[in-house]
């Protein structure tokens, strides 16, 4: 019977994965090495089979590229009508995302995942449309070429000498539920290209001479096969983990190398690299932290860091493992990664402990099972730093004094118990003392305590007393067992102590990363992100830190003040190198090691976002691989919110740019006619005056009045545009004064006296209306614009009302008419820039927008209401903000003078 059980965490993740399709759709990618291999054909062929099986299949977007065999596969499939988008005078078609979400098919086909949408679409890229569809629970099939993967963009550019502008994030392919590789040998693809089955003949000829060279296609095919193999390998590992399958499945060669900080590590790494190269296998270099191994000294940490650096330069993946023993940790990682071969160093010489307990190599070989183990004898590598063998941290002398004191206390206790208890109970007292010493002071003092305990027991409690002579030989066995048990207790207590310390270190690392991630998750401003990052890094490294970010000119500058960090030209140059090359530099590295700080790039797919600098405390130098790994992890954590902030800023810039484009188009569309009309009238009237000097006086007067009226109209339009620009740019300063509202109302009506001819003006201004703080010039413009609006949209012989009243600490002003009123639903839109009533199309669409801006600058609000039985009422408020100041002395006398 198989007693293996799945890991509870793996089982829980499996249940979540099975439940995921209920809330998120499944993604299948038809993956190819280049255009023309038949991805769309394969997708449609599979879709036809799915439809025949009864599945609800809908085509969201498919490009046939004029291929007849591909177009035939579309027959019988429901297709969503495309969405038409006008861009720069050209009508383009895109997938209708909203129609797909409304239709909710069982399976949606979306071709060309890397496609860039037409400007004005909801998302910039089609893969973002697919993400929204998946989030909505729709299953999606799509197509993708390997050259469009973001991480391979630069590699493909070097191979093909063609830069791909349309890319897809790698996580989309990595998170796909299924990847189907569509392949075609380069010879067949080139033949299809010559036959015109990929591009038209003219394009095909250019493609063969540039992108579609046989070498390019072969290299792209290898890249695509590797990425497909990675996805399949991850699926195999997930399956083994979910079903608790511990045996490795050697479907692909993968090598794991175990190293220790010694001069032979370089030879071991190079031997593993040759083995991996001959097998074309992935390889991993790992070091194991175990309580059974002595703690590393500073020199050993430097050796281990140099070995890891060599492995990374040779193309290996590196890892630092931890476990109860070296063999257990290494084999657990090997089975998790489906490793087929383990490479270890053959121990040069074995001490008495290895002979008694066995070496880690022997333990690995015994428990390796189906995994092959290679034990390689190493020779010193002169390329790695060599130090004298490291020693453990020396035990302070007072620890041995405490061991002697503990034995003395146990002897006194045993002396008091001796007349009343058996000798076996006295042995327990000594063993308890040994355990206490081992827990507090380690192996050396506990071994001394065990030896002294045996001697004290023999001297004081075994006859003949007060002598080391033994008359009964059975006590010799008692002494031996007592010593062995004492040493065993000592070893176990020390191991538990070291395991507890290792657990505390892991817990501290987890807490650091969690606290860093938690603090950075809620931040959006780069300066705040930098301050939080520096705070956490400084706590971990016990030294000052700094974050450099590029300025507008691309040069690095501190994101936030860091007075404790040395920011001179030399250190800045090291940070610049790390930023330009995307690699660590400075203290403890091979690049500019004389710097006082260590500089790590903040990684992102498009290149480093900045640089994280830190000066570790002297006690932490040289940095261990664990500290370097922790710093790199923290650098990635810092990069994530910075990237989020950058993307948010780019999105906002794109939104503003789109808004500016829309506003520019609206402005040209709205103002062009209004500018042409008065200019045409002025030009025509002026031409008539110049060409016909003998016109009658009445005709000349009419033409002159036309020029004047149109010039006034043109001036009003330009004034409104300038006023709107100043208001939006904040270039208008309010000159508020406490003054009566009646004066500005009277002045506004007086300015429009000619236009008001034939209309009746009613005013409703209470006598007890208080003084109001406002800018008289700007408020007069508000009233003039509202009155002009009423004149414009009402027939002659109508009544216009101007009133005011006190309401909730503000004065509410009303301008109303009894005209046709506003179209339903436009009460808010009338205040938008360039909005005009479609029933008349008159006006510039700026007057009410200016009113809203001026009233808002005063702290009030403006709105429109329907009047009964007809007409419209525009109301706005002016906050009082307190009581008016008292009049100046002598003001009354001057008024009465």
Short mmCIF file of C-alpha atoms in Angstrom, two decimals, residues 153-527:
data_model
loop_
_atom_site.label_atom_id
_atom_site.label_comp_id
_atom_site.label_asym_id
_atom_site.label_seq_id
_atom_site.Cartn_x
_atom_site.Cartn_y
_atom_site.Cartn_z
CA UNK A 153 13.00 40.99 -27.34
CA UNK A 154 16.70 41.87 -27.29
CA UNK A 155 17.78 38.30 -28.12
CA UNK A 156 15.51 38.20 -31.18
CA UNK A 157 16.73 41.63 -32.26
CA UNK A 158 20.34 40.40 -32.21
CA UNK A 159 19.46 37.26 -34.16
CA UNK A 160 17.19 38.76 -36.81
CA UNK A 161 18.45 42.39 -36.77
CA UNK A 162 14.77 43.38 -36.57
CA UNK A 163 13.44 45.10 -33.43
CA UNK A 164 9.97 43.93 -32.41
CA UNK A 165 7.81 46.80 -31.17
CA UNK A 166 4.82 44.65 -30.20
CA UNK A 167 5.62 42.53 -27.14
CA UNK A 168 3.72 40.46 -24.61
CA UNK A 169 4.74 40.05 -20.93
CA UNK A 170 6.20 36.61 -20.21
CA UNK A 171 3.81 36.00 -17.33
CA UNK A 172 0.94 35.67 -19.79
CA UNK A 173 2.56 32.67 -21.49
CA UNK A 174 3.83 31.26 -18.19
CA UNK A 175 0.35 31.47 -16.67
CA UNK A 176 -1.39 29.90 -19.67
CA UNK A 177 -3.36 26.77 -18.84
CA UNK A 178 -2.25 25.11 -22.07
CA UNK A 179 0.44 25.83 -24.67
CA UNK A 180 0.31 24.07 -28.04
CA UNK A 181 3.48 24.35 -30.07
CA UNK A 182 2.82 24.78 -33.79
CA UNK A 183 5.96 23.86 -35.70
CA UNK A 184 7.14 23.84 -39.27
CA UNK A 185 10.70 23.06 -40.43
CA UNK A 186 12.52 26.10 -41.89
CA UNK A 187 12.72 24.51 -45.35
CA UNK A 188 8.95 24.01 -45.55
CA UNK A 189 8.30 27.50 -44.22
CA UNK A 190 10.58 29.04 -46.83
CA UNK A 191 8.85 27.00 -49.52
CA UNK A 192 5.46 28.29 -48.34
CA UNK A 193 6.88 31.80 -48.41
CA UNK A 194 8.05 31.42 -52.02
CA UNK A 195 4.63 30.05 -53.02
CA UNK A 196 2.98 33.20 -51.66
CA UNK A 197 1.11 31.34 -48.92
CA UNK A 198 2.51 33.60 -46.16
CA UNK A 199 2.90 37.05 -47.79
CA UNK A 200 2.20 38.50 -51.20
CA UNK A 201 5.13 37.94 -53.65
CA UNK A 202 6.68 41.42 -53.17
CA UNK A 203 6.60 41.14 -49.38
CA UNK A 204 7.76 37.52 -49.53
CA UNK A 205 10.89 38.46 -51.47
CA UNK A 206 11.82 41.15 -48.92
CA UNK A 207 11.08 38.77 -46.03
CA UNK A 208 13.33 36.00 -47.41
CA UNK A 209 16.24 38.41 -47.67
CA UNK A 210 15.81 39.84 -44.16
CA UNK A 211 13.80 38.20 -41.38
CA UNK A 212 13.09 34.81 -42.98
CA UNK A 213 16.65 33.62 -43.39
CA UNK A 214 17.19 29.94 -42.61
CA UNK A 215 19.57 30.69 -39.76
CA UNK A 216 17.09 33.10 -38.19
CA UNK A 217 14.26 30.60 -38.45
CA UNK A 218 16.36 27.82 -36.91
CA UNK A 219 17.38 30.02 -33.98
CA UNK A 220 13.79 31.19 -33.41
CA UNK A 221 12.61 27.60 -33.58
CA UNK A 222 15.07 26.63 -30.85
CA UNK A 223 13.91 29.54 -28.66
CA UNK A 224 10.28 28.55 -29.13
CA UNK A 225 10.99 24.91 -28.35
CA UNK A 226 12.82 25.86 -25.17
CA UNK A 227 10.00 28.09 -23.94
CA UNK A 228 7.46 25.36 -24.69
CA UNK A 229 9.65 22.84 -22.86
CA UNK A 230 9.83 25.19 -19.86
CA UNK A 231 6.04 25.37 -19.74
CA UNK A 232 5.72 21.58 -20.01
CA UNK A 233 8.39 21.09 -17.34
CA UNK A 234 6.50 23.39 -14.96
CA UNK A 235 3.33 21.39 -15.61
CA UNK A 236 5.18 18.15 -14.78
CA UNK A 237 6.52 19.63 -11.55
CA UNK A 238 3.08 20.89 -10.55
CA UNK A 239 1.60 17.45 -11.19
CA UNK A 240 4.28 15.68 -9.15
CA UNK A 241 3.85 18.14 -6.30
CA UNK A 242 0.06 17.87 -6.34
CA UNK A 243 0.15 14.05 -6.29
CA UNK A 244 3.01 13.76 -3.77
CA UNK A 245 5.22 11.92 -6.28
CA UNK A 246 8.69 11.95 -4.73
CA UNK A 247 10.41 9.88 -7.42
CA UNK A 248 11.95 12.05 -10.10
CA UNK A 249 10.78 11.68 -13.67
CA UNK A 250 13.90 12.01 -15.83
CA UNK A 251 12.08 13.49 -18.80
CA UNK A 252 14.89 16.04 -19.14
CA UNK A 253 18.38 16.20 -17.71
CA UNK A 254 18.83 18.62 -14.83
CA UNK A 255 21.96 18.71 -12.69
CA UNK A 256 22.29 19.85 -9.07
CA UNK A 257 25.73 20.73 -7.69
CA UNK A 258 26.36 20.95 -3.95
CA UNK A 259 29.28 23.11 -2.84
CA UNK A 260 30.87 24.16 0.40
CA UNK A 261 33.13 27.19 0.92
CA UNK A 262 36.48 25.62 0.10
CA UNK A 263 39.06 26.06 -2.67
CA UNK A 264 37.84 22.89 -4.45
CA UNK A 265 34.45 24.45 -5.24
CA UNK A 266 35.71 26.04 -8.47
CA UNK A 267 36.79 22.68 -9.89
CA UNK A 268 33.48 21.16 -8.88
CA UNK A 269 31.52 23.95 -10.59
CA UNK A 270 33.56 23.69 -13.78
CA UNK A 271 33.16 19.93 -13.90
CA UNK A 272 29.41 20.32 -13.52
CA UNK A 273 29.37 22.95 -16.27
CA UNK A 274 31.12 20.56 -18.65
CA UNK A 275 28.68 17.80 -17.75
CA UNK A 276 25.69 20.12 -18.25
CA UNK A 277 27.11 21.28 -21.58
CA UNK A 278 27.59 17.76 -22.87
CA UNK A 279 24.04 16.82 -21.83
CA UNK A 280 22.53 20.20 -22.85
CA UNK A 281 20.97 20.27 -19.41
CA UNK A 282 20.00 22.95 -16.92
CA UNK A 283 22.18 23.03 -13.85
CA UNK A 284 21.81 24.40 -10.35
CA UNK A 285 24.55 25.24 -7.86
CA UNK A 286 23.38 25.06 -4.24
CA UNK A 287 24.86 25.42 -0.79
CA UNK A 288 23.17 23.99 2.29
CA UNK A 289 22.90 25.62 5.69
CA UNK A 290 22.45 22.95 8.34
CA UNK A 291 22.83 22.82 12.12
CA UNK A 292 25.01 19.77 11.59
CA UNK A 293 27.56 21.96 9.81
CA UNK A 294 29.68 24.59 11.59
CA UNK A 295 28.76 28.24 11.12
CA UNK A 296 30.64 30.02 8.35
CA UNK A 297 33.38 32.47 9.14
CA UNK A 298 33.81 35.74 7.28
CA UNK A 299 36.50 34.18 5.05
CA UNK A 300 34.30 31.21 4.25
CA UNK A 301 31.40 33.50 3.37
CA UNK A 302 33.69 35.30 0.95
CA UNK A 303 34.75 31.99 -0.62
CA UNK A 304 31.13 30.91 -1.00
CA UNK A 305 30.15 34.23 -2.57
CA UNK A 306 33.04 33.91 -5.05
CA UNK A 307 31.94 30.36 -5.93
CA UNK A 308 28.35 31.49 -6.52
CA UNK A 309 29.59 34.34 -8.70
CA UNK A 310 31.63 31.91 -10.78
CA UNK A 311 28.59 29.64 -11.18
CA UNK A 312 26.39 32.52 -12.31
CA UNK A 313 29.02 33.62 -14.82
CA UNK A 314 29.02 30.09 -16.24
CA UNK A 315 25.22 30.16 -16.59
CA UNK A 316 24.05 28.27 -13.51
CA UNK A 317 21.07 28.95 -11.30
CA UNK A 318 22.15 29.41 -7.67
CA UNK A 319 20.29 28.62 -4.47
CA UNK A 320 20.93 28.60 -0.73
CA UNK A 321 19.10 25.73 0.98
CA UNK A 322 18.46 25.00 4.64
CA UNK A 323 17.48 21.82 6.44
CA UNK A 324 18.19 19.49 9.34
CA UNK A 325 21.00 17.86 7.38
CA UNK A 326 22.85 18.47 4.14
CA UNK A 327 21.59 15.29 2.52
CA UNK A 328 17.93 15.83 3.39
CA UNK A 329 17.89 19.44 2.19
CA UNK A 330 19.74 18.62 -1.03
CA UNK A 331 17.57 15.62 -1.95
CA UNK A 332 14.37 17.47 -1.12
CA UNK A 333 15.35 20.27 -3.50
CA UNK A 334 16.48 17.77 -6.13
CA UNK A 335 13.12 15.99 -6.12
CA UNK A 336 11.23 19.27 -6.12
CA UNK A 337 13.13 20.43 -9.22
CA UNK A 338 13.03 16.98 -10.89
CA UNK A 339 16.83 16.72 -10.89
CA UNK A 340 18.32 13.69 -12.65
CA UNK A 341 21.94 14.01 -11.48
CA UNK A 342 23.63 15.33 -8.33
CA UNK A 343 27.28 16.35 -8.33
CA UNK A 344 29.12 16.50 -4.99
CA UNK A 345 32.72 16.74 -3.94
CA UNK A 346 34.44 13.58 -2.73
CA UNK A 347 35.73 14.13 0.82
CA UNK A 348 39.54 14.22 0.74
CA UNK A 349 39.94 12.86 4.26
CA UNK A 350 37.52 11.71 6.89
CA UNK A 351 37.79 12.33 10.61
CA UNK A 352 36.56 10.12 13.40
CA UNK A 353 33.14 11.80 13.35
CA UNK A 354 32.65 11.00 9.66
CA UNK A 355 33.71 7.39 10.28
CA UNK A 356 31.21 7.06 13.11
CA UNK A 357 28.26 8.93 11.62
CA UNK A 358 29.05 8.73 7.90
CA UNK A 359 29.79 11.66 5.60
CA UNK A 360 27.08 13.76 3.90
CA UNK A 361 28.15 12.25 0.56
CA UNK A 362 27.41 8.74 1.80
CA UNK A 363 24.06 9.89 3.19
CA UNK A 364 23.16 11.43 -0.19
CA UNK A 365 24.14 8.26 -2.06
CA UNK A 366 22.12 6.03 0.31
CA UNK A 367 18.95 8.15 0.02
CA UNK A 368 19.29 9.25 -3.62
CA UNK A 369 17.17 6.41 -5.03
CA UNK A 370 16.72 6.88 -8.78
CA UNK A 371 18.91 10.04 -8.89
CA UNK A 372 22.47 9.52 -10.12
CA UNK A 373 25.16 10.86 -7.81
CA UNK A 374 28.59 11.92 -9.09
CA UNK A 375 31.34 12.29 -6.47
CA UNK A 376 34.19 14.29 -7.96
CA UNK A 377 37.57 14.65 -6.31
CA UNK A 378 38.60 18.27 -6.38
CA UNK A 379 41.87 20.14 -6.48
CA UNK A 380 42.41 23.69 -5.27
CA UNK A 381 41.30 26.33 -7.79
CA UNK A 382 43.72 29.23 -7.89
CA UNK A 383 41.03 31.50 -9.37
CA UNK A 384 39.01 31.46 -6.16
CA UNK A 385 40.23 33.17 -2.98
CA UNK A 386 42.02 30.89 -0.59
CA UNK A 387 42.01 31.41 3.14
CA UNK A 388 43.13 29.41 6.06
CA UNK A 389 40.53 26.92 7.24
CA UNK A 390 37.90 28.77 9.17
CA UNK A 391 37.41 28.12 12.83
CA UNK A 392 34.26 28.30 14.76
CA UNK A 393 33.53 31.26 16.89
CA UNK A 394 35.74 30.78 19.97
CA UNK A 395 33.93 30.01 23.18
CA UNK A 396 34.53 32.69 25.82
CA UNK A 397 36.56 31.48 28.85
CA UNK A 398 33.80 32.31 31.28
CA UNK A 399 31.61 29.64 29.63
CA UNK A 400 33.98 26.95 30.90
CA UNK A 401 33.84 28.59 34.33
CA UNK A 402 30.05 28.28 34.26
CA UNK A 403 30.44 24.60 33.30
CA UNK A 404 32.68 24.03 36.36
CA UNK A 405 30.22 25.97 38.51
CA UNK A 406 27.29 23.90 37.25
CA UNK A 407 29.09 20.67 38.15
CA UNK A 408 29.85 22.11 41.60
CA UNK A 409 26.18 22.98 42.13
CA UNK A 410 25.10 19.50 41.01
CA UNK A 411 27.64 17.98 43.43
CA UNK A 412 26.27 20.01 46.36
CA UNK A 413 22.72 19.00 45.49
CA UNK A 414 23.73 15.37 45.15
CA UNK A 415 25.64 15.52 48.48
CA UNK A 416 22.44 16.66 50.18
CA UNK A 417 20.46 13.86 48.45
CA UNK A 418 23.09 11.15 48.98
CA UNK A 419 21.82 9.83 52.39
CA UNK A 420 18.23 9.57 51.17
CA UNK A 421 18.31 8.63 47.44
CA UNK A 422 19.79 5.91 45.31
CA UNK A 423 22.93 6.66 43.30
CA UNK A 424 20.99 6.48 40.00
CA UNK A 425 19.05 9.58 41.05
CA UNK A 426 22.31 11.42 41.64
CA UNK A 427 23.35 10.60 38.07
CA UNK A 428 20.14 12.30 36.85
CA UNK A 429 21.13 15.49 38.67
CA UNK A 430 24.50 15.56 36.87
CA UNK A 431 22.86 14.88 33.50
CA UNK A 432 20.48 17.76 34.14
CA UNK A 433 23.43 20.06 34.75
CA UNK A 434 25.09 18.88 31.52
CA UNK A 435 21.89 19.61 29.58
CA UNK A 436 21.66 23.13 31.04
CA UNK A 437 25.29 23.88 30.16
CA UNK A 438 24.87 22.50 26.63
CA UNK A 439 21.78 24.63 26.04
CA UNK A 440 23.45 27.82 27.23
CA UNK A 441 27.12 27.52 26.25
CA UNK A 442 27.58 24.94 23.46
CA UNK A 443 29.61 21.81 22.84
CA UNK A 444 32.96 22.57 24.53
CA UNK A 445 31.62 23.62 27.96
CA UNK A 446 29.01 20.82 27.89
CA UNK A 447 31.70 18.18 27.10
CA UNK A 448 33.77 19.56 30.01
CA UNK A 449 30.69 19.42 32.26
CA UNK A 450 30.03 15.79 31.24
CA UNK A 451 33.61 14.75 32.00
CA UNK A 452 33.70 16.61 35.34
CA UNK A 453 30.32 15.12 36.29
CA UNK A 454 31.69 11.58 35.85
CA UNK A 455 34.79 12.47 37.85
CA UNK A 456 32.78 14.16 40.67
CA UNK A 457 30.36 11.24 40.88
CA UNK A 458 33.27 8.79 41.16
CA UNK A 459 35.18 10.91 43.66
CA UNK A 460 32.34 11.77 46.05
CA UNK A 461 29.73 9.01 45.76
CA UNK A 462 31.40 5.76 44.64
CA UNK A 463 33.20 3.78 47.36
CA UNK A 464 35.89 4.18 48.40
CA UNK A 465 34.79 7.81 48.81
CA UNK A 466 37.02 10.84 48.20
CA UNK A 467 39.22 8.84 45.87
CA UNK A 468 39.18 7.94 42.21
CA UNK A 469 39.85 4.28 42.95
CA UNK A 470 37.02 1.88 42.06
CA UNK A 471 36.58 -1.38 43.99
CA UNK A 472 33.52 -2.61 42.11
CA UNK A 473 34.18 -2.99 38.36
CA UNK A 474 30.49 -2.54 37.53
CA UNK A 475 30.91 1.19 38.12
CA UNK A 476 33.28 1.37 35.15
CA UNK A 477 30.30 0.61 32.91
CA UNK A 478 28.25 3.17 34.85
CA UNK A 479 30.92 5.82 34.25
CA UNK A 480 31.11 5.01 30.53
CA UNK A 481 27.33 5.11 30.06
CA UNK A 482 27.10 8.29 32.10
CA UNK A 483 29.78 9.95 29.98
CA UNK A 484 28.19 8.81 26.69
CA UNK A 485 24.72 9.92 27.76
CA UNK A 486 26.11 13.25 28.90
CA UNK A 487 27.85 13.79 25.59
CA UNK A 488 24.74 12.69 23.67
CA UNK A 489 22.55 15.08 25.65
CA UNK A 490 25.11 17.79 25.03
CA UNK A 491 25.13 17.14 21.26
CA UNK A 492 21.34 17.01 21.00
CA UNK A 493 20.87 20.15 23.07
CA UNK A 494 23.41 22.05 20.98
CA UNK A 495 21.76 20.84 17.76
CA UNK A 496 18.34 21.96 18.96
CA UNK A 497 19.84 25.30 19.89
CA UNK A 498 21.42 25.72 16.45
CA UNK A 499 18.22 24.63 14.72
CA UNK A 500 16.30 27.16 16.76
CA UNK A 501 18.79 29.85 15.77
CA UNK A 502 18.47 28.88 12.09
CA UNK A 503 14.67 29.00 12.42
CA UNK A 504 14.90 32.44 13.99
CA UNK A 505 17.10 33.62 11.13
CA UNK A 506 14.59 32.33 8.57
CA UNK A 507 11.74 33.89 10.50
CA UNK A 508 13.61 37.20 10.66
CA UNK A 509 14.19 37.10 6.90
CA UNK A 510 10.52 36.37 6.30
CA UNK A 511 9.48 39.19 8.63
CA UNK A 512 11.83 41.62 6.88
CA UNK A 513 10.48 40.77 3.45
CA UNK A 514 6.88 40.86 4.68
CA UNK A 515 7.33 44.23 6.40
CA UNK A 516 9.04 45.65 3.32
CA UNK A 517 6.34 44.35 1.00
CA UNK A 518 3.56 45.60 3.29
CA UNK A 519 4.98 49.10 3.60
CA UNK A 520 5.72 49.44 -0.10
CA UNK A 521 2.37 48.08 -1.27
CA UNK A 522 0.42 51.18 -0.29
CA UNK A 523 2.92 53.77 -1.59
CA UNK A 524 2.62 55.49 -4.95
CA UNK A 525 5.08 58.41 -4.82
CA UNK A 526 8.72 57.51 -5.72
CA UNK A 527 10.12 59.66 -2.89
#
